[in-house]
Coordinates of C-alpha atoms in Angstrom, one line a residue:
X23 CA -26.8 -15.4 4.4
X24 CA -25.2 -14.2 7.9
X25 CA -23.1 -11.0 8.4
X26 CA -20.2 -13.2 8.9
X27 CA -20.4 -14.6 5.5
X28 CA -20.9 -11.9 3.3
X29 CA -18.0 -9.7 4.7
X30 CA -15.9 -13.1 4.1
X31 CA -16.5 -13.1 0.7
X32 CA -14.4 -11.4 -2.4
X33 CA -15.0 -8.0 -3.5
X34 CA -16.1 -9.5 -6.7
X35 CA -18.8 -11.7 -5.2
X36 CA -20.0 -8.7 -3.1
X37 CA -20.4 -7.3 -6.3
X38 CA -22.4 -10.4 -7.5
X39 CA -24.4 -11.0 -4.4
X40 CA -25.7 -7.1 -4.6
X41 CA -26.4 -7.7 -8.5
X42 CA -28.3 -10.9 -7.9
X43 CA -30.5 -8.7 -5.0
X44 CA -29.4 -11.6 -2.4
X45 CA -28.1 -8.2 -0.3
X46 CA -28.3 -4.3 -0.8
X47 CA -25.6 -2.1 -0.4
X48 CA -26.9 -0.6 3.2
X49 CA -27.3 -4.3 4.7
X50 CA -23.9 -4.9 3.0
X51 CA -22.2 -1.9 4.1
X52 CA -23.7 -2.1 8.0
X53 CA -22.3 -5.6 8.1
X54 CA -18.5 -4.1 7.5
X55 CA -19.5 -1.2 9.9
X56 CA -20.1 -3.3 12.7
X57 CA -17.0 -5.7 12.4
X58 CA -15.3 -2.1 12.6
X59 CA -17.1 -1.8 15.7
X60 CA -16.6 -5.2 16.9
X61 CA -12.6 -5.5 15.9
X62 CA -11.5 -2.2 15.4
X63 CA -10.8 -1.1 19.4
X64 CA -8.0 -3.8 19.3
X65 CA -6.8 -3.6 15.5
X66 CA -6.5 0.0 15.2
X67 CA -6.8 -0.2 11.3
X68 CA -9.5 3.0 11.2
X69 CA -8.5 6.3 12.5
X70 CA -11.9 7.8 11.4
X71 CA -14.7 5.8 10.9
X72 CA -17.3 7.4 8.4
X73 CA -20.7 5.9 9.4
X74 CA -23.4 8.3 8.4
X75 CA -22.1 9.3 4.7
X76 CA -20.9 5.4 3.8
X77 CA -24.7 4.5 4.9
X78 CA -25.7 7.5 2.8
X79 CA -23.9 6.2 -0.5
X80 CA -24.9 2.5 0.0
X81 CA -28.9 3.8 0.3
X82 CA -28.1 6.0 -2.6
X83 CA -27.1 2.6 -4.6
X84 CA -29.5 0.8 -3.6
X85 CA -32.5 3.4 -4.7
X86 CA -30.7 3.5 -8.3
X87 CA -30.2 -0.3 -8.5
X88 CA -33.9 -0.7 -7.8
X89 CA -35.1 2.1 -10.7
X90 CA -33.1 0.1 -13.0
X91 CA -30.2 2.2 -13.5
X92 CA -26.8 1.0 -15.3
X93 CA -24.0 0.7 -12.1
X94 CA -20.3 0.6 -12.1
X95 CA -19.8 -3.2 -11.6
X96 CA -18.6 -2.3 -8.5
X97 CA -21.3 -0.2 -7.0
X98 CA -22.3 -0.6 -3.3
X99 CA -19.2 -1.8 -2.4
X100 CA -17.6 -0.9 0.5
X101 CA -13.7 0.6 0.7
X102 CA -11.8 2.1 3.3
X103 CA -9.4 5.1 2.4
X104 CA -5.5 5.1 3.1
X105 CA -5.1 8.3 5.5
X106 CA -2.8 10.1 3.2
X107 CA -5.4 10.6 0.6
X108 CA -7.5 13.6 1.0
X109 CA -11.0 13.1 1.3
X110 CA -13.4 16.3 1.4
X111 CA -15.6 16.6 4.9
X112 CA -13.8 13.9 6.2
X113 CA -10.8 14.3 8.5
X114 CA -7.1 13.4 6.8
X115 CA -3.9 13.5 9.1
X116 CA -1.7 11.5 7.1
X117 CA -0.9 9.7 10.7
X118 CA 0.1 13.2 12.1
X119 CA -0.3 15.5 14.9
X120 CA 0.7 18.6 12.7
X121 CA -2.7 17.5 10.4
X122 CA -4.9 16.5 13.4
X123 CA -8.8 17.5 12.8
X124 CA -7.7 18.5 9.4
X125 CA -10.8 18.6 7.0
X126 CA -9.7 18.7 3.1
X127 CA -11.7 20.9 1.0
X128 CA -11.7 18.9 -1.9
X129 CA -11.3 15.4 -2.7
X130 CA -8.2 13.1 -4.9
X131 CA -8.7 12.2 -8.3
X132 CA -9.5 8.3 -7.1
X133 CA -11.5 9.6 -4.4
X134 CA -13.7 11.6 -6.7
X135 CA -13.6 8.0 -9.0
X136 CA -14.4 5.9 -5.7
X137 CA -17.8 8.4 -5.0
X138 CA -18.5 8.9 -9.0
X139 CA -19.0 4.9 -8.6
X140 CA -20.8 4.5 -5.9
X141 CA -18.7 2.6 -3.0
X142 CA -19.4 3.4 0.4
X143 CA -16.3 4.7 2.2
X144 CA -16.1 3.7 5.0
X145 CA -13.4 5.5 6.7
X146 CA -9.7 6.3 6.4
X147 CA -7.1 3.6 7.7
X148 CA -4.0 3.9 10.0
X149 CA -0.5 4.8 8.5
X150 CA 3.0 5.7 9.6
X151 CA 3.5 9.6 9.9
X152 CA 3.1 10.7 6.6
X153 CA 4.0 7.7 4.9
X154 CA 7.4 6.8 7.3
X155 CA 8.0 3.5 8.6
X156 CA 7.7 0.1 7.6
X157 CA 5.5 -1.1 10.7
X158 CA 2.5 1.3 11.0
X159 CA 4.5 2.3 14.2
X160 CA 5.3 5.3 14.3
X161 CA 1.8 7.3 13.7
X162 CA 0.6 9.9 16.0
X163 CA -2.1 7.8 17.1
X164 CA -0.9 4.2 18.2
X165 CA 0.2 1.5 16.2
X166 CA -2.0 -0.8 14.0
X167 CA -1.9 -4.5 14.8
X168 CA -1.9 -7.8 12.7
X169 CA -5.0 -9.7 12.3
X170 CA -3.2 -12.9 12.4
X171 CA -1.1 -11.9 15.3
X172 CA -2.0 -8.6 17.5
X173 CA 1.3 -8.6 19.3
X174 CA 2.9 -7.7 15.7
X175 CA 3.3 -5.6 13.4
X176 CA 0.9 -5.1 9.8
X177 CA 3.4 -3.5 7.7
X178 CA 3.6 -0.4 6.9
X179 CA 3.2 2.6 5.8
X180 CA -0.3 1.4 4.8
X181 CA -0.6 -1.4 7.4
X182 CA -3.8 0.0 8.4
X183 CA -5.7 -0.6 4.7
X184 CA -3.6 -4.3 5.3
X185 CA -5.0 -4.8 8.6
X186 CA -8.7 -3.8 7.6
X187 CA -8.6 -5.7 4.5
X188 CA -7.4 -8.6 6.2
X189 CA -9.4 -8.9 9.0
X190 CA -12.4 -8.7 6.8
X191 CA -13.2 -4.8 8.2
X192 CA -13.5 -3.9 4.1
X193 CA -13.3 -6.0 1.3
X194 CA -10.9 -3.4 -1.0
X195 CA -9.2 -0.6 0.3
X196 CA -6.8 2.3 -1.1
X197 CA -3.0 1.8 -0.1
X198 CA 0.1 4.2 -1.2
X199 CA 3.6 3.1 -1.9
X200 CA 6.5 4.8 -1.8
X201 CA 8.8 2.4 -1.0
X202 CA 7.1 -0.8 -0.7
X203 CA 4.3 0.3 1.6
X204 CA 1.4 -1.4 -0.4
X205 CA 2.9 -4.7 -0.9
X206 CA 5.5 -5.2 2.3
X207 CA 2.0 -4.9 4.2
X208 CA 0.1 -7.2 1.9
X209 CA 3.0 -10.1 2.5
X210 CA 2.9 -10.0 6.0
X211 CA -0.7 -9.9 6.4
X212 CA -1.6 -12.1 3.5
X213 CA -3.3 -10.1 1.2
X214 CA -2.8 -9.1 -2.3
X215 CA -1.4 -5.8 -2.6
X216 CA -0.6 -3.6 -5.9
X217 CA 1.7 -0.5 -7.1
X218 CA 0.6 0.5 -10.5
X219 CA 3.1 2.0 -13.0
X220 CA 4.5 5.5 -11.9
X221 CA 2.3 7.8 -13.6
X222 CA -1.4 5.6 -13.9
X223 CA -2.9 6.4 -11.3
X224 CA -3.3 10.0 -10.6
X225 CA -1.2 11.4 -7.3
X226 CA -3.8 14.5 -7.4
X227 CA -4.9 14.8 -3.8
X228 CA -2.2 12.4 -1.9
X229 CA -0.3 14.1 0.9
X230 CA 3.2 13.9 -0.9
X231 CA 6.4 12.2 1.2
X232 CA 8.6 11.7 -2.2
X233 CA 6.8 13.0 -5.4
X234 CA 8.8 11.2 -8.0
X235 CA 8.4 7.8 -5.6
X236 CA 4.9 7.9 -4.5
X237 CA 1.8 5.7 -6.4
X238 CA -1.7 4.6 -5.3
X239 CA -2.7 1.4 -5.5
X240 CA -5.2 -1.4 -4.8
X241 CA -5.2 -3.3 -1.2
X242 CA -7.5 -6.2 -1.6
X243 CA -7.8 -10.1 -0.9
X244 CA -7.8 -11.3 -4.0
X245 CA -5.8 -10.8 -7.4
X246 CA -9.2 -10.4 -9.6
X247 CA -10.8 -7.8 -6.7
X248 CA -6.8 -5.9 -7.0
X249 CA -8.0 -6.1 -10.9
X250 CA -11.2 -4.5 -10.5
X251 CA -10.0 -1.7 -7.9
X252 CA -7.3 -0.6 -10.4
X253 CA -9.4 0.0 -13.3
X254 CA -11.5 2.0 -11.5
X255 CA -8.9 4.5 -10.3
X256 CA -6.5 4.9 -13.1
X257 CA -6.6 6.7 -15.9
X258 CA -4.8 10.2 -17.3
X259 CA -5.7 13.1 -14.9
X260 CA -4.8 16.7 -16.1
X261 CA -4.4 17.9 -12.9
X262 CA -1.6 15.8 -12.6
X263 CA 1.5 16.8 -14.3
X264 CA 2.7 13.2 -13.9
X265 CA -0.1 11.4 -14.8
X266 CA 0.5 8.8 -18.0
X267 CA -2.1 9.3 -21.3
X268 CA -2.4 5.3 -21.5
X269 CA -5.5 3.8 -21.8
X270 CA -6.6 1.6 -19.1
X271 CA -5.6 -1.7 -19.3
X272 CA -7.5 -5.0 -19.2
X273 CA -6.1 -6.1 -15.8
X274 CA -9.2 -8.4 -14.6
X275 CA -9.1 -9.9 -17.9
X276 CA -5.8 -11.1 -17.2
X277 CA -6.5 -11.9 -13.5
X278 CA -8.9 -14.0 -14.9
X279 CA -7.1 -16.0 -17.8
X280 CA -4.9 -17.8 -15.3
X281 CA -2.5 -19.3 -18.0
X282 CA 1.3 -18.6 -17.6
X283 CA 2.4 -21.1 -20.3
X284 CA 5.4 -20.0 -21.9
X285 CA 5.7 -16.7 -19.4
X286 CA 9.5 -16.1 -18.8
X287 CA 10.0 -15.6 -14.7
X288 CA 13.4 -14.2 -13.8
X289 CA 14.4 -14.8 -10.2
X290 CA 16.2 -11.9 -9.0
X291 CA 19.7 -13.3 -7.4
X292 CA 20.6 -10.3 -5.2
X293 CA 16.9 -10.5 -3.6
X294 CA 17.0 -13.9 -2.5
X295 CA 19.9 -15.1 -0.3
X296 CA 21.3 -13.8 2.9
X297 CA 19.2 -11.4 5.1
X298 CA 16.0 -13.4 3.6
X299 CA 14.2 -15.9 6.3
X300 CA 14.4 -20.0 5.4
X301 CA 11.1 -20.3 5.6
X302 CA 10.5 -17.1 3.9
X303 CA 12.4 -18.7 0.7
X304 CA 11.2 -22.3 1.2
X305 CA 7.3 -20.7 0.5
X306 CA 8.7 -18.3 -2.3
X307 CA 10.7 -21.6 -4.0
X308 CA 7.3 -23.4 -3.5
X309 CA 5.4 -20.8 -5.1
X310 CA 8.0 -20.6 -8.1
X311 CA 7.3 -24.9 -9.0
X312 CA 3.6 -24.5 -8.7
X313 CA 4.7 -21.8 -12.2
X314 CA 6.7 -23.9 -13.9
X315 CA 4.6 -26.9 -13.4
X316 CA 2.0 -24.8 -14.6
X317 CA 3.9 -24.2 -17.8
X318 CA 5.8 -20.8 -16.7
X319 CA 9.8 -20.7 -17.8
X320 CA 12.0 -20.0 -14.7
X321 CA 15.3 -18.2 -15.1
X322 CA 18.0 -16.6 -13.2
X323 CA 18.7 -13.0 -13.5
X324 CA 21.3 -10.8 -12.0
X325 CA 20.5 -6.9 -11.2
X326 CA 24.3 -6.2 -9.5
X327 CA 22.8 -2.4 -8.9
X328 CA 19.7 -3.8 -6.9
X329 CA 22.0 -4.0 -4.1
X330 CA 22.8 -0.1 -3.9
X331 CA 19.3 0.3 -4.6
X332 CA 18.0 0.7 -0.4
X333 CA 20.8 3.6 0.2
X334 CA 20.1 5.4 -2.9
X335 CA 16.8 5.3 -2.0
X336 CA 17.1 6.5 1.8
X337 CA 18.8 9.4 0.1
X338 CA 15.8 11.1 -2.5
X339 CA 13.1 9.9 -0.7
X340 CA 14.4 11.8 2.6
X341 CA 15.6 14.5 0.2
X342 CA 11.8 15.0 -1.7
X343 CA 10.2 15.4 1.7
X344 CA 12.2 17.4 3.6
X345 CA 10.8 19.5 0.4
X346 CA 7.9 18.5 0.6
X347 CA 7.0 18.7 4.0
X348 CA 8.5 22.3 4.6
X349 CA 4.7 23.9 3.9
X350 CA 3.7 22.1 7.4
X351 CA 4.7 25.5 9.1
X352 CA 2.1 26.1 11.8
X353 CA 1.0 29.4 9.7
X354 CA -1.7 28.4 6.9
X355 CA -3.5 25.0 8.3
X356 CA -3.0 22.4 10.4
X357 CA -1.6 22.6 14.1
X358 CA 0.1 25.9 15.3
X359 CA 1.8 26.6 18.5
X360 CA 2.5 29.9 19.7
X361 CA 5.4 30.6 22.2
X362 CA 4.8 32.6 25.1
X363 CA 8.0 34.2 24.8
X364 CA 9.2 36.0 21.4
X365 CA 6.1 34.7 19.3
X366 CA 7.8 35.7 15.8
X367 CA 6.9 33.7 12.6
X368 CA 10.2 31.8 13.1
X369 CA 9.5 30.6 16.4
X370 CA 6.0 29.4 15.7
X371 CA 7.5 26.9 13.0
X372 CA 9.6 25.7 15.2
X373 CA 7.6 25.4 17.6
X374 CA 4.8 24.0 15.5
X375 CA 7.1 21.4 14.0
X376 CA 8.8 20.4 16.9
X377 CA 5.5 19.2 18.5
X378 CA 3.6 18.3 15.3
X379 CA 6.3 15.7 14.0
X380 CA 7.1 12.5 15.3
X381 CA 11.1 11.5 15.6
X382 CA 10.6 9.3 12.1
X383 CA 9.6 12.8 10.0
X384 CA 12.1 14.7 11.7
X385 CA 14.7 12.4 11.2
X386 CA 14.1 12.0 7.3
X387 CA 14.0 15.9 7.3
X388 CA 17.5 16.7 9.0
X389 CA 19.1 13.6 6.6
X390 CA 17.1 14.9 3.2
X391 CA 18.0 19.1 4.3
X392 CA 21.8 17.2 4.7
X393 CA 21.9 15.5 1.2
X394 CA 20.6 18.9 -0.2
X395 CA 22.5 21.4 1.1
X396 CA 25.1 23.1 -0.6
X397 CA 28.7 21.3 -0.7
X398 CA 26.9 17.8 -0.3
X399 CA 24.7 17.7 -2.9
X400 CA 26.6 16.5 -5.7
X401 CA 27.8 13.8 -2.6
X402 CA 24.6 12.3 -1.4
X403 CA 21.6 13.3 -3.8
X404 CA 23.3 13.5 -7.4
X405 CA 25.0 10.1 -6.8
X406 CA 22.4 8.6 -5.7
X407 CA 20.4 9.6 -8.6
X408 CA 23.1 8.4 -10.8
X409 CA 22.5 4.8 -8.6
X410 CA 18.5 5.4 -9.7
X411 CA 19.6 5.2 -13.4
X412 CA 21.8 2.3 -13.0
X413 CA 18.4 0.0 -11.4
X414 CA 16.4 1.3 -13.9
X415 CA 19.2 0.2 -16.6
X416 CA 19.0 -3.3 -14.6
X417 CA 15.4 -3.3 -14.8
X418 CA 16.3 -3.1 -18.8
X419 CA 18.3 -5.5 -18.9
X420 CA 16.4 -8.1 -17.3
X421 CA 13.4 -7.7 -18.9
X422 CA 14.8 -7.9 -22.3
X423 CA 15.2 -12.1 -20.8
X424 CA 12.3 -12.3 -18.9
X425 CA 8.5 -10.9 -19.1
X426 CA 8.1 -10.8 -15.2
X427 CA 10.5 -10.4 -12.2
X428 CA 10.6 -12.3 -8.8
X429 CA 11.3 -12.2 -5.4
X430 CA 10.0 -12.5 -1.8
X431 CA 8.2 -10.0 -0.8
X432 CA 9.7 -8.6 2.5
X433 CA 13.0 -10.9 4.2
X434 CA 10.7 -11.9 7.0
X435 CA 7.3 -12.1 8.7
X436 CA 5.7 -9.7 10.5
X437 CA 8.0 -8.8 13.7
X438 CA 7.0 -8.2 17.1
X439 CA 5.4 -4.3 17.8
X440 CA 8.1 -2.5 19.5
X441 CA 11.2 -5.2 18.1
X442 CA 12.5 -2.5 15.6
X443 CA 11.7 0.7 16.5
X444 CA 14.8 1.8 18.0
X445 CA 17.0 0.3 15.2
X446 CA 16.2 2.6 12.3
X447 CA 18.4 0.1 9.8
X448 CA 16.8 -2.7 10.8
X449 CA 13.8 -0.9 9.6
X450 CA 14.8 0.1 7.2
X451 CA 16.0 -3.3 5.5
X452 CA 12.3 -4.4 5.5
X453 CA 11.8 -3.0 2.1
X454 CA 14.9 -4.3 0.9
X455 CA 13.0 -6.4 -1.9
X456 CA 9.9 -3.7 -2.8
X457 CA 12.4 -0.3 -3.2
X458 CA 13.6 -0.7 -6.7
X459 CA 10.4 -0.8 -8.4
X460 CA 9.9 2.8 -7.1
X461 CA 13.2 3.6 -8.0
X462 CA 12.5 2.7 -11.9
X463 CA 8.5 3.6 -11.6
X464 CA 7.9 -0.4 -12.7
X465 CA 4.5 -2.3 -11.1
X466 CA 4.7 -4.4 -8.5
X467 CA 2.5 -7.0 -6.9
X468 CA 2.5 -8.9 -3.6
X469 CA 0.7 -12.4 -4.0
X470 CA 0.4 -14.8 -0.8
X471 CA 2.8 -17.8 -0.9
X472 CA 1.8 -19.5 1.7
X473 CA 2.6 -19.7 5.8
X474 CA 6.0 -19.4 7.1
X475 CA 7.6 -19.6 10.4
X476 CA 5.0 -19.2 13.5
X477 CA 2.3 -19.5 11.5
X478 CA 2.4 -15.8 9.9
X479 CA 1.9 -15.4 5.9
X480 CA 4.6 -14.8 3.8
X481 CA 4.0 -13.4 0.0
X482 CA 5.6 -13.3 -3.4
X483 CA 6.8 -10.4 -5.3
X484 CA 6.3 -10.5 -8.8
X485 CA 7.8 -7.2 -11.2
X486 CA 7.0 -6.1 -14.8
X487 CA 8.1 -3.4 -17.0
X488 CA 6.2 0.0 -16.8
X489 CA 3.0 -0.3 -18.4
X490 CA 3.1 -4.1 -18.8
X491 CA 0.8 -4.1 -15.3
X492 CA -1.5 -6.9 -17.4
X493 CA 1.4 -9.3 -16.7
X494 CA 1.6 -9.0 -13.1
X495 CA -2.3 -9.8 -13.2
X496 CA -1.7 -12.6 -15.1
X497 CA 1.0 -14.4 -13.0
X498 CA -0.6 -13.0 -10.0
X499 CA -4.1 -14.6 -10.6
X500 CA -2.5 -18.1 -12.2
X501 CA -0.4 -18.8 -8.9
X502 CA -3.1 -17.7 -6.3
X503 CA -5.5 -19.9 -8.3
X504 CA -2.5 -23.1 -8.0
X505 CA -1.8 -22.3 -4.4
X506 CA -5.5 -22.0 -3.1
X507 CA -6.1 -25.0 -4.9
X508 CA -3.3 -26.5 -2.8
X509 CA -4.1 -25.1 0.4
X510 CA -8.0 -25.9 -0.4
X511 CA -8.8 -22.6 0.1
X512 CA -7.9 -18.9 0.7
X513 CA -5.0 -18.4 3.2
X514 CA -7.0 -16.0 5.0
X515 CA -9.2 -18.8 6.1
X516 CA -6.6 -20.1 8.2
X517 CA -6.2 -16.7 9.9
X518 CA -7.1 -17.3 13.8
X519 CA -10.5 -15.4 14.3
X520 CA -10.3 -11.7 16.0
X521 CA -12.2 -11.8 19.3
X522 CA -15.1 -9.3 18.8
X523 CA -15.4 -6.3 21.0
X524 CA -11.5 -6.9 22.3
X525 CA -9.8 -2.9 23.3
X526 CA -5.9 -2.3 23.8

């Protein structure tokens, strides 16, 4: 077994291969490392790679797979960390200048579930500044580029864990979405990308942009490696004052089952006419008669709110971090510039934020300080909370017809790098589709649906009430099983091959 083929395989068989003894965890783990090296100088997926302690943890595996100890199922596998998750001794920027060479003293709850498992980490992935942007753009350190195209974007904010996953870097990977920034990546780069129920996955030790918006999630290539990932990182945390009490449900179970007879799928009719790509549709209409041939129940259903949904949203989102970002003030950690003239504590923060943010973070800060400040609030952030209710009524509503919601992923495939970047709107729009399941704190996932125009993946959306993340498991895995079956064979395997030791 080559290099080549054991970094092309599923988490899952990874997994198997390491049980079976046909690798170990340090050959498996050096394999991954060295793609990084090969790839990674024209991808731009890693912003730290973490060489010496991921070798460390694979050894460590290996020596207690060999004495006969009992292993997490996923032991020895590697993972590469989202940027915005805070990871102790190694460096976490969250894309930023203002965080640059930043070491966390401590590590997040799924970090600390990651290590207590034993996968190698193998470094921490590319985002946009502090979670902004839906192109992996706009962080402090160049852009991250798409596997299947490098003169394109990977999504964002988490293009990087996308990017890595998809160009076979690592074989799972930690992504964050706010506002679509696990899944709008995973369409456009055609992998399978999750956001679990508000609340079941702990937010201890992510970098907050929007605290009521934000969720970790799985960023993998399959629907039963997503599975996997997600039981190991949720659960109740006590350090999190959000965190849900559930149980942990039995989501590779129902990756696994691949049955939808009798499931009730509602297409959503505001997030599927104008605005979406033909080809974009034609794939997620495809995807849709693979389901009901299959034995799945198709139905309309209208959310009229969904359609306020994207400026509610650019309202408390901008509005939580211009919050949340104010302790990024030059004087307790991270970057801090000192002005020659009239040093005072005032003039370092501004100072300090003026050269530590990028225009994205300071342009969600003046519009959030705006929708907050006195005379405006009632305006800007109490209607557009009153909007928040109104999709979460929607969401209600629908699901009292239907057990999962529709739609296409993101309205088109991955654009050229540089195409949006000075049309905030058109940004903007990209998440469109993915915003009002942050809105409601519902699950989402983001299943491949096939190729659409020039060649580039498109994906499928699929939504289900909060804490009915089982279901989206269970559609996700029947249709990727239908459509691989169709294709004969992943869709990443059609993914032009990245020239190895390529530079930008």
């Amino acid at each position: 077994m080559t290099s080549r083929d054991i970094i092309r395989r599923s988490a899952a068989a990874q997994a198997a291969a390491l049980e079976a003894g046909e690798v170990s965890s340090e050959e498996l783990t050096r394999a991954h490392l060295d793609r990084i090296a090969d790839v990674d100088g024209d991808l731009g997926a890693f912003l730290h790679v973490n060489t010496d302690e991921a070798l460390t943890t694979a050894r460590d595996v290996d020596s207690r797979r060999a004495a006969g100890e009992e292993l997490h199922g996923l032991a020895g596998v590697p993972i590469a960390v989202k940027d915005v998750v805070v990871t102790e001794g190694q460096p976490t920027t969250a894309g930023s200048k203002i965080l640059e060479g930043w070491i966390p003293p401590y590590d997040a709850t799924l970090v600390q579930k990651l290590r207590a498992a034993g996968l190698p980490i193998l470094g921490k992935t590319n985002m946009d500044e502090f979670a902004m942007g839906s192109s992996t753009e706009s962080s402090a350190y160049g852009p991250t580029r798409n596997p299947w195209d490098r003169d394109r974007i990977p999504g964002g904010s988490g293009g990087g864990s996308a990017a890595a996953v998809g160009a076979y870097e690592a074989p799972l990977a930690i992504g964050t979405d706010t506002g679509g920034s696990i899944r709008q990546p995973g369409a456009v780069t055609g992998t399978v990308g999750v956001k679990p129920t508000y609340g079941s996955v702990s937010r201890y030790g992510l970098i907050a942009m929007a605290s009521s918006l934000d969720q970790a999630g799985p960023v993998t290539r399959t629907v039963e490696d997503a599975a996997l990932l997600h039981e190991l990182i949720a659960g109740h945390d006590p350090h999190d004052s959000t965190s849900l009490p559930d149980p942990v449900g039995a989501y590779t179970q129902a990756a696994r089952g691949k049955d939808v007879k009798g499931l009730r799928i509602g297409v959503i009719e505001e997030l599927e006419g104008e605005g979406f790509a033909p080809e974009v549709r034609a794939r997620f209409t495809e995807s849709l008669d693979q389901l009901e041939r299959a034995g799945a129940e198709i139905v309309r259903v209208a959310c009229p709110n969904f359609r306020y949904a994207l400026g509610a949203y650019y309202l408390i989102m901008p509005s939580e971090a211009s919050s949340n970002l104010a302790k990024f003030d030059g004087m307790r950690f991270g970057l801090r510039v000192v002005p020659e003239d009239h040093p005072t504590a005032e003039n370092v923060m501004k100072a300090t934020r003026g050269a530590g943010f990028g225009d994205e973070v300071k342009r969600r800060i003046l519009l959030g300080t705006y929708a907050l400040s006195a005379g405006y609030y009632d305006a800007y952030y109490g209607s557009a909370q009153k909007v928040r209710t109104l999709v979460q009524r929607d969401f209600s509503a629908a699901f009292e017809q239907v057990d999962v919601l529709a739609s296409p992923t993101s309205p088109t495939v991955a654009f050229r790098l540089g195409e949006k970047v000075d049309d905030p709107m058109a940004m903007y729009m990209n998440d469109i589709a993915t915003i009002p399941a942050n809105l409601a704190g519902t699950p989402g996932i983001s299943v491949p649906s096939g190729l659409a125009e020039d060649g580039l993946p498109a994906g499928i959306q699929f939504l289900a009430p909060a804490r009915a993340d089982e279901r989206l498991y269970r559609v996700g895995g029947a249709l990727e099983a239908l459509l691989e079956d169709a294709w004969g064979g992943p869709l990443l395997a059609t993914a032009p091959e990245l020239t190895a030791g390529a530079t930008r």
